[in-house]
PDB file of C-alpha atoms and ligand atoms in Angstrom:
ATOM      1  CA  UNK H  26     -10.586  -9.501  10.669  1.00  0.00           C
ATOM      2  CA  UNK H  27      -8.799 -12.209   8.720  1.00  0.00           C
ATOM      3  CA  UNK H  28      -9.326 -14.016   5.840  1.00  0.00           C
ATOM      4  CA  UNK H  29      -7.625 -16.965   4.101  1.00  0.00           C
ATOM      5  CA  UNK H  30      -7.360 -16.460   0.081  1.00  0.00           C
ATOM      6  CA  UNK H  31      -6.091 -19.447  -1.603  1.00  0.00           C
ATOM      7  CA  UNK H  32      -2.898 -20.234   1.112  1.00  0.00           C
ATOM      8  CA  UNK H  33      -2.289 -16.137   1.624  1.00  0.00           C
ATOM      9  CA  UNK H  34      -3.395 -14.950   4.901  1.00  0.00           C
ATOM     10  CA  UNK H  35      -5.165 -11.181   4.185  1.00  0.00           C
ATOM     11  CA  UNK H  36      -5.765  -9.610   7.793  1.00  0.00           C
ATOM     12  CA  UNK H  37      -7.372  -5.718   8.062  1.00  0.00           C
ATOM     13  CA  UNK H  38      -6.024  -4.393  11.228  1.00  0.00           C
ATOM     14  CA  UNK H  39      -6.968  -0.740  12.354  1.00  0.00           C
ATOM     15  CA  UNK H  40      -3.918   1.147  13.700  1.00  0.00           C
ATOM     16  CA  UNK H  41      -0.571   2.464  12.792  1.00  0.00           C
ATOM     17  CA  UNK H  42       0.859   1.206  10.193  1.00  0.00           C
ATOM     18  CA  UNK H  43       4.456   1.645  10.960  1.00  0.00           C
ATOM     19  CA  UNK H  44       4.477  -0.641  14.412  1.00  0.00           C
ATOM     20  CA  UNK H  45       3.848  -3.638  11.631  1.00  0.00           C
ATOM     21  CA  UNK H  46       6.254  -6.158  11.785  1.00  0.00           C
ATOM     22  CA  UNK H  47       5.641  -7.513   8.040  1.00  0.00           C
ATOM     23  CA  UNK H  48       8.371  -7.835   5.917  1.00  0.00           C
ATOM     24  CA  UNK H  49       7.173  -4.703   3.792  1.00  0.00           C
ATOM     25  CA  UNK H  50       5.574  -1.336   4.573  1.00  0.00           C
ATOM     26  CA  UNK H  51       4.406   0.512   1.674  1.00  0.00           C
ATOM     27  CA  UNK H  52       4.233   3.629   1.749  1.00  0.00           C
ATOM     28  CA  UNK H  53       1.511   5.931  -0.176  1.00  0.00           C
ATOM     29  CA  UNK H  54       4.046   8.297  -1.269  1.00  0.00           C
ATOM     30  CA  UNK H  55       4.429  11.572  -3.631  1.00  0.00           C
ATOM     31  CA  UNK H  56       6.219  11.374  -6.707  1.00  0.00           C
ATOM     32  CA  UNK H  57       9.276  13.114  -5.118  1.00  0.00           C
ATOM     33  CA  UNK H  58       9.987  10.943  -2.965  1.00  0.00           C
ATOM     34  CA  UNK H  59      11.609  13.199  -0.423  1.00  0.00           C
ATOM     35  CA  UNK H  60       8.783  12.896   2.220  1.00  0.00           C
ATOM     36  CA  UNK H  61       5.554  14.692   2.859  1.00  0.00           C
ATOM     37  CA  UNK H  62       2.285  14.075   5.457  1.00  0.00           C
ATOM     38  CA  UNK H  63      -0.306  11.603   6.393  1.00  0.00           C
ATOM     39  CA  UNK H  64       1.253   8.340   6.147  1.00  0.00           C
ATOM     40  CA  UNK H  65       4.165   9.544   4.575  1.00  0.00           C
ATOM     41  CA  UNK H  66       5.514  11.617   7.396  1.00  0.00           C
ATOM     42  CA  UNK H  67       4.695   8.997   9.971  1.00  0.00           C
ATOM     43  CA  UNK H  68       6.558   6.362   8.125  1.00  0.00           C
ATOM     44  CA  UNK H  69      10.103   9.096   7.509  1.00  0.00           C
ATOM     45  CA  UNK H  70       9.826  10.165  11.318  1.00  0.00           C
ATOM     46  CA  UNK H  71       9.348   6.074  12.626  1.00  0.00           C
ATOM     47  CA  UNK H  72      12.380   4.791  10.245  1.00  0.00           C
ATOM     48  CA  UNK H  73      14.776   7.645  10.848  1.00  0.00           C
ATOM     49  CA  UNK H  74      16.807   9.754   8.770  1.00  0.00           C
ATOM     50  CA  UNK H  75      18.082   6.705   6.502  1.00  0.00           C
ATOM     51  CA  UNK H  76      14.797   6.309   4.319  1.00  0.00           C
ATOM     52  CA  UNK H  77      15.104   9.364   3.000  1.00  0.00           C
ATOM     53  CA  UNK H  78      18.827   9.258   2.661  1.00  0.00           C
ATOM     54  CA  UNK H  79      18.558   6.243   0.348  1.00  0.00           C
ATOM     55  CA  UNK H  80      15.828   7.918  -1.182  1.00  0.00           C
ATOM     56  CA  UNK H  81      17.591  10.866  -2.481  1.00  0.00           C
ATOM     57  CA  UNK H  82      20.447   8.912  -3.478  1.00  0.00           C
ATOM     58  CA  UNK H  83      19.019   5.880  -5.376  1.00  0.00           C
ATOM     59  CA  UNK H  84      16.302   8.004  -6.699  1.00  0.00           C
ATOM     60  CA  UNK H  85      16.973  11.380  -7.656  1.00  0.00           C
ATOM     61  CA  UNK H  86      14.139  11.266  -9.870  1.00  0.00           C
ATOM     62  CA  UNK H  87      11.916  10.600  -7.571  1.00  0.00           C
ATOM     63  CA  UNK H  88       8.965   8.056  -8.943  1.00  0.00           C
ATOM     64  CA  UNK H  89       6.270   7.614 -11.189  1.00  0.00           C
ATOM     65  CA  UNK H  90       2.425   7.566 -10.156  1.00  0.00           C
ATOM     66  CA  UNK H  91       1.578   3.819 -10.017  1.00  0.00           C
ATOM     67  CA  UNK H  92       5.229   2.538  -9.938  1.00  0.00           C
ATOM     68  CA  UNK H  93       7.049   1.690  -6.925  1.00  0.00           C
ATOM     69  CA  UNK H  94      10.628   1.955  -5.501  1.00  0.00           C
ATOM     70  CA  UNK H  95      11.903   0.849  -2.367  1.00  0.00           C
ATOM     71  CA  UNK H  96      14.524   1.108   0.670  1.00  0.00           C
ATOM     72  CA  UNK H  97      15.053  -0.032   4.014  1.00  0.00           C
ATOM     73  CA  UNK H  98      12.702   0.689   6.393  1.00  0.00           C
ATOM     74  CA  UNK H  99      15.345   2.299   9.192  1.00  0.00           C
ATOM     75  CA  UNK H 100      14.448   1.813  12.544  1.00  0.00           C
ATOM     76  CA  UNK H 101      11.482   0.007  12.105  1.00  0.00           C
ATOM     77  CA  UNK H 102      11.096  -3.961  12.396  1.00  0.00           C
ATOM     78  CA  UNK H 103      10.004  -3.980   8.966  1.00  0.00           C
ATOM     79  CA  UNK H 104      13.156  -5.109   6.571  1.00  0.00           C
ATOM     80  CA  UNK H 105      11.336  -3.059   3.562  1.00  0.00           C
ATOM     81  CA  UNK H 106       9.796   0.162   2.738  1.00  0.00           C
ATOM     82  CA  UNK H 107       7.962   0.274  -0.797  1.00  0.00           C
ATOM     83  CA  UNK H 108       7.215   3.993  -1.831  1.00  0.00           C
ATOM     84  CA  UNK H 109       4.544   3.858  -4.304  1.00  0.00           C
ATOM     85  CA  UNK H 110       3.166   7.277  -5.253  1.00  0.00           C
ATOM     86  CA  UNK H 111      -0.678   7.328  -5.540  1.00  0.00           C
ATOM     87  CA  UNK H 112      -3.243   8.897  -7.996  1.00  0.00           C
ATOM     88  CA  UNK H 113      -4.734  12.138  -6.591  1.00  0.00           C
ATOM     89  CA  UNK H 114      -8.320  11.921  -7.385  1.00  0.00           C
ATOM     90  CA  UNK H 115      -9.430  14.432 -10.405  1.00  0.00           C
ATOM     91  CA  UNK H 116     -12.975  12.817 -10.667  1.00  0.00           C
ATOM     92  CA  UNK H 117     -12.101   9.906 -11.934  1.00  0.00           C
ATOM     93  CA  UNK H 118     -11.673  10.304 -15.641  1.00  0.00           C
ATOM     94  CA  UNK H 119      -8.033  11.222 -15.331  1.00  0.00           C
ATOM     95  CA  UNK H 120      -6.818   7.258 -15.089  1.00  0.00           C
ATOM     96  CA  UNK H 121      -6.765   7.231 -11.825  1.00  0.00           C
ATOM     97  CA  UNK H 122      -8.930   3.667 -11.116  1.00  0.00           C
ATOM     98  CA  UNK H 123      -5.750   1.917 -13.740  1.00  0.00           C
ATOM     99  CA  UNK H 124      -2.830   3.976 -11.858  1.00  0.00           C
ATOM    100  CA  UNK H 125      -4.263   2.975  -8.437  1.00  0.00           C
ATOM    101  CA  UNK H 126      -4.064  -0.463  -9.662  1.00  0.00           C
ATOM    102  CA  UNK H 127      -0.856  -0.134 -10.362  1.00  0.00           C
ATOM    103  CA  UNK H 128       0.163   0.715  -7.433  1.00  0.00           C
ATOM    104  CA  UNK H 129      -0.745  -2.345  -5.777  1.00  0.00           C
ATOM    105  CA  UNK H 130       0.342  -4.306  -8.228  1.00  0.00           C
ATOM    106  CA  UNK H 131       4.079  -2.537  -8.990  1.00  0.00           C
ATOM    107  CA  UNK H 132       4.313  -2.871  -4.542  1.00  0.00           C
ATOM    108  CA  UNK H 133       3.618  -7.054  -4.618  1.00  0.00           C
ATOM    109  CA  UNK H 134       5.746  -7.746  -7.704  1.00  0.00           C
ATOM    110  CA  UNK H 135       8.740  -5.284  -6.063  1.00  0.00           C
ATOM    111  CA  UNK H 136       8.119  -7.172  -2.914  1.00  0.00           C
ATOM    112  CA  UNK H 137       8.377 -10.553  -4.364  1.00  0.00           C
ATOM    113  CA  UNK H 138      11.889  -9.586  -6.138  1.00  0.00           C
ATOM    114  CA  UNK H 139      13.125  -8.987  -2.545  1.00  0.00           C
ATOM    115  CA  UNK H 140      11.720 -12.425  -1.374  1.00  0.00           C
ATOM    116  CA  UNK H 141       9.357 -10.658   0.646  1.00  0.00           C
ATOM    117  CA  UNK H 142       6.710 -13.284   2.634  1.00  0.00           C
ATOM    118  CA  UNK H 143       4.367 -10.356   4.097  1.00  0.00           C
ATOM    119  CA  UNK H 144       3.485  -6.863   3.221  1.00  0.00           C
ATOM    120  CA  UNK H 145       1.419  -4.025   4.787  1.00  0.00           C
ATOM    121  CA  UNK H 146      -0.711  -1.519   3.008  1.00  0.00           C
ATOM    122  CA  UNK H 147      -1.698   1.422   3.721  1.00  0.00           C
ATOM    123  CA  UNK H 148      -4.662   3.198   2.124  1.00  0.00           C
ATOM    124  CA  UNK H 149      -3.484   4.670  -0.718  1.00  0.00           C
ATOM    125  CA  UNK H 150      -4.896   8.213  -2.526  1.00  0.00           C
ATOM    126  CA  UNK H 151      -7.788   7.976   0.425  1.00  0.00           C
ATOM    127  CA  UNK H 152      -6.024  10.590   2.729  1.00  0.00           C
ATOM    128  CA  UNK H 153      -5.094  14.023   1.267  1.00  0.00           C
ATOM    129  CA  UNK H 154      -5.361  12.760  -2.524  1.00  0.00           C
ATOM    130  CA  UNK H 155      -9.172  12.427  -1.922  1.00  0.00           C
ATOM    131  CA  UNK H 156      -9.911   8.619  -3.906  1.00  0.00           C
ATOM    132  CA  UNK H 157     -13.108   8.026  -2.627  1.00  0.00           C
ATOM    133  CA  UNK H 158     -12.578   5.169  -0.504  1.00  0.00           C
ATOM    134  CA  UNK H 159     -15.434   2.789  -1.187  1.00  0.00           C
ATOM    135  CA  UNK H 160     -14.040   2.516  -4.643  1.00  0.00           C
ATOM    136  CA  UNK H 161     -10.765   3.000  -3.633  1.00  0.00           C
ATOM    137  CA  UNK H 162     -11.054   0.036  -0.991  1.00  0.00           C
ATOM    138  CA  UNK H 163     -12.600  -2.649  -3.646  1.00  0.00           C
ATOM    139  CA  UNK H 164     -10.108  -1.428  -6.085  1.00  0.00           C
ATOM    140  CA  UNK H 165      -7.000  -2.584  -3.580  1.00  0.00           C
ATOM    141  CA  UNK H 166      -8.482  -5.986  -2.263  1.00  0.00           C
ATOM    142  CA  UNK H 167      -9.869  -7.026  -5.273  1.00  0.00           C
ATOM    143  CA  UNK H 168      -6.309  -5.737  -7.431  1.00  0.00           C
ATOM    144  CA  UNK H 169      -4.126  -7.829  -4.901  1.00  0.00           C
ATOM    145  CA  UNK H 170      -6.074 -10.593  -4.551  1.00  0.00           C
ATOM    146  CA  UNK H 171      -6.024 -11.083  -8.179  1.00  0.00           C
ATOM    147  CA  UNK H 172      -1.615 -10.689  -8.139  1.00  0.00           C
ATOM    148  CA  UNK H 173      -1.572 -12.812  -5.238  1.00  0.00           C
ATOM    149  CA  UNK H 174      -0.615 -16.089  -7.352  1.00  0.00           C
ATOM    150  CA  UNK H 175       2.057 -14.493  -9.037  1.00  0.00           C
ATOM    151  CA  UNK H 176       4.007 -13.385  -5.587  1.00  0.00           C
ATOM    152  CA  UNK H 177       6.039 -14.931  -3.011  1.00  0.00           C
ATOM    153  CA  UNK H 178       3.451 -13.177  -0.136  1.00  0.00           C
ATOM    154  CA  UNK H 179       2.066 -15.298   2.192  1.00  0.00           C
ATOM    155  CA  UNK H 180       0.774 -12.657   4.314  1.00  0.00           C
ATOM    156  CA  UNK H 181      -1.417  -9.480   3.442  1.00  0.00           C
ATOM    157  CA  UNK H 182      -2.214  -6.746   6.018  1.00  0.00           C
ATOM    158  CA  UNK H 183      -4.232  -3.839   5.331  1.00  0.00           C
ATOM    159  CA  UNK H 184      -3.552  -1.015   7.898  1.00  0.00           C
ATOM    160  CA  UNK H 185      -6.628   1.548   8.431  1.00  0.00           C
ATOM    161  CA  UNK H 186      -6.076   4.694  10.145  1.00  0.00           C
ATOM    162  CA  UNK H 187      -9.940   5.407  11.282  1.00  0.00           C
ATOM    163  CA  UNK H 188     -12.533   2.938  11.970  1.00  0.00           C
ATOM    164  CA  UNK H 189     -14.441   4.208   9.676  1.00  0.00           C
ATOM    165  CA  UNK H 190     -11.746   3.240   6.765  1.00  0.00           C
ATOM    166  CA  UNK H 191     -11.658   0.179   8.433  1.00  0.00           C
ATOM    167  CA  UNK H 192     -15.465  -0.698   8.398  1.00  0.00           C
ATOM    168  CA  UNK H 193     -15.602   0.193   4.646  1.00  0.00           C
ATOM    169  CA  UNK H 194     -12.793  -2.237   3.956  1.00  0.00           C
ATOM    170  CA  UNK H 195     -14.105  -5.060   6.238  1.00  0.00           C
ATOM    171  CA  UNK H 196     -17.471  -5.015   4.048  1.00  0.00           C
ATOM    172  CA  UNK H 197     -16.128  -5.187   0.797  1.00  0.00           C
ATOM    173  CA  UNK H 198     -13.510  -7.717   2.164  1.00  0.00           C
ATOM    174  CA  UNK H 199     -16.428 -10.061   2.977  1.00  0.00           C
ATOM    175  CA  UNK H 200     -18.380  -9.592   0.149  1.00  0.00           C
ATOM    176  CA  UNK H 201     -15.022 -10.387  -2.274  1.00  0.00           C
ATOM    177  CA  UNK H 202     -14.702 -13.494   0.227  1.00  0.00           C
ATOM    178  CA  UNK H 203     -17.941 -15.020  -0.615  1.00  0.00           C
ATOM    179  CA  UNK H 204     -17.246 -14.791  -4.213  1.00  0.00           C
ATOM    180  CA  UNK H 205     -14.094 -16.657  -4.181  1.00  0.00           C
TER     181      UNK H 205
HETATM  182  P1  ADP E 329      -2.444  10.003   0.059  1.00  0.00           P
HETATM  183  O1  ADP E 329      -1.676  11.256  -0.262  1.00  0.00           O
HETATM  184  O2  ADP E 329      -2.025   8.824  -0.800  1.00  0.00           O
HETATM  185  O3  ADP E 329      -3.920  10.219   0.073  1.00  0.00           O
HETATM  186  P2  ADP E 329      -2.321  10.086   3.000  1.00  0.00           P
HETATM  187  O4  ADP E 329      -1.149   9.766   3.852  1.00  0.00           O
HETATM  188  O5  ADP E 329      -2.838  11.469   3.007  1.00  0.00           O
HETATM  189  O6  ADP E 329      -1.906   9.589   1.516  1.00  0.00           O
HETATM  190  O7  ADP E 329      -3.506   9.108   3.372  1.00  0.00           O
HETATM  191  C1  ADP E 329      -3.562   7.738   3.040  1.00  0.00           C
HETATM  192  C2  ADP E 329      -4.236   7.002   4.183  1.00  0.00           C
HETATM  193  O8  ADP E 329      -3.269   6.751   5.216  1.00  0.00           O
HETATM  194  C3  ADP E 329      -5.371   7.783   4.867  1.00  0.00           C
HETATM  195  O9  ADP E 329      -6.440   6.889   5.079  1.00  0.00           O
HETATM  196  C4  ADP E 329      -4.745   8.196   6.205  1.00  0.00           C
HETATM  197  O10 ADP E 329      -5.727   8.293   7.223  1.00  0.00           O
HETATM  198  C5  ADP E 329      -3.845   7.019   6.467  1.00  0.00           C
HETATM  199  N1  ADP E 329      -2.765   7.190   7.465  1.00  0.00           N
HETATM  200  C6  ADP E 329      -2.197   8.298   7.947  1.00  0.00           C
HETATM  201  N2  ADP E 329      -1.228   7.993   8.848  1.00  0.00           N
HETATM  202  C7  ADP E 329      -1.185   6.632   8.926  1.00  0.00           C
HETATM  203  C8  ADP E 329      -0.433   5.672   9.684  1.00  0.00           C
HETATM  204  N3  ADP E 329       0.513   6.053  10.535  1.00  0.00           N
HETATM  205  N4  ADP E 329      -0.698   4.342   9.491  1.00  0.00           N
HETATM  206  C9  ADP E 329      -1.638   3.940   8.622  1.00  0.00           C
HETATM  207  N5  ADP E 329      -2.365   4.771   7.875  1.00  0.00           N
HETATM  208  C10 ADP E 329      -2.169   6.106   8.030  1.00  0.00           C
END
């Protein structure tokens, strides 16, 4: 589905996130940035060797839960890749609602220093970090729809893995649409 927020396009697609051709990919990485599973992996093995080759070397620290870094995105027609390691769910009383947040935000502003016009999310924390992803899913439309104005994205796509994902998303997408 897509949806028009103020003059910025947000689309939910259900798919694979790294055939997008948006300026950005973000990645929902860990906070060694050096590669891992789920989204991760597919993202390293589409872009190539180079990702994590700029990784190690403008990063050797790796990167903070909630904050974001980023590098090319290799051999995929993205320009970007934004690694943004998420919260791993604890319960929910470990900060993890505020560093999810974060996430989405650090990603937009990071894009918008590189000019960037459209991005692509994945899920974040909803794979193997177990967010629940009802909350997890109002807590990403509803935290980039409120950074929206202060960005240079025209363009939001949210890329579910499972239709399930994607039917949770779609429902919270339309009920944050009516209330704009
Ligand atoms: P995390 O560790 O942040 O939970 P995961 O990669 O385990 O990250 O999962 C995040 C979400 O990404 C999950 O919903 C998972 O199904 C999804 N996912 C896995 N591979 C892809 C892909 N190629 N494109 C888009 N989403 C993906």
């Amino acid at each position: 589905m897509e949806t028009k927020i103020g003059s910025t396009v947000i689309r939910l697609v259900q798919g694979d996130i790294t055939k997008e051709v948006t300026d950005v990919i973000v990645n929902a990485a860990n906070t060694s940035l050096r590669g891992g599973g789920g989204v991760d992996g597919a993202i390293h093995r589409a872009g190539g060797p180079e990702i994590l080759q700029e990784c190690i070397q403008k990063y050797p620290e790796g990167c903070k839960t909630g904050e974001a870094r980023i590098t090319t995105a290799g051999q995929m027609s993205a320009k970007y890749v934004i690694h943004t390691p998420g919260p791993i769910w604890r319960g929910g009383q470990q900060n993890e609602k505020r560093l999810l947040k974060h996430c989405y935000r650090n990603s937009l502003l990071l894009a918008t220093e590189y000019n960037a016009k459209s991005i692509a999310f994945p899920s974040i924390s909803t794979g193997v970090y177990g967010f629940p992803i009802e909350r997890a899913s109002k807590i990403a439309l509803s935290t980039v729809i409120e950074n929206l104005a202060s960005t240079t994205i025209t363009e939001v796509c949210f890329v579910l893995f499972s239709d399930s994902d994607y039917q949770i998303y779609e429902k919270n997408l339309q009920r944050i649409g009516k209330e704009e």
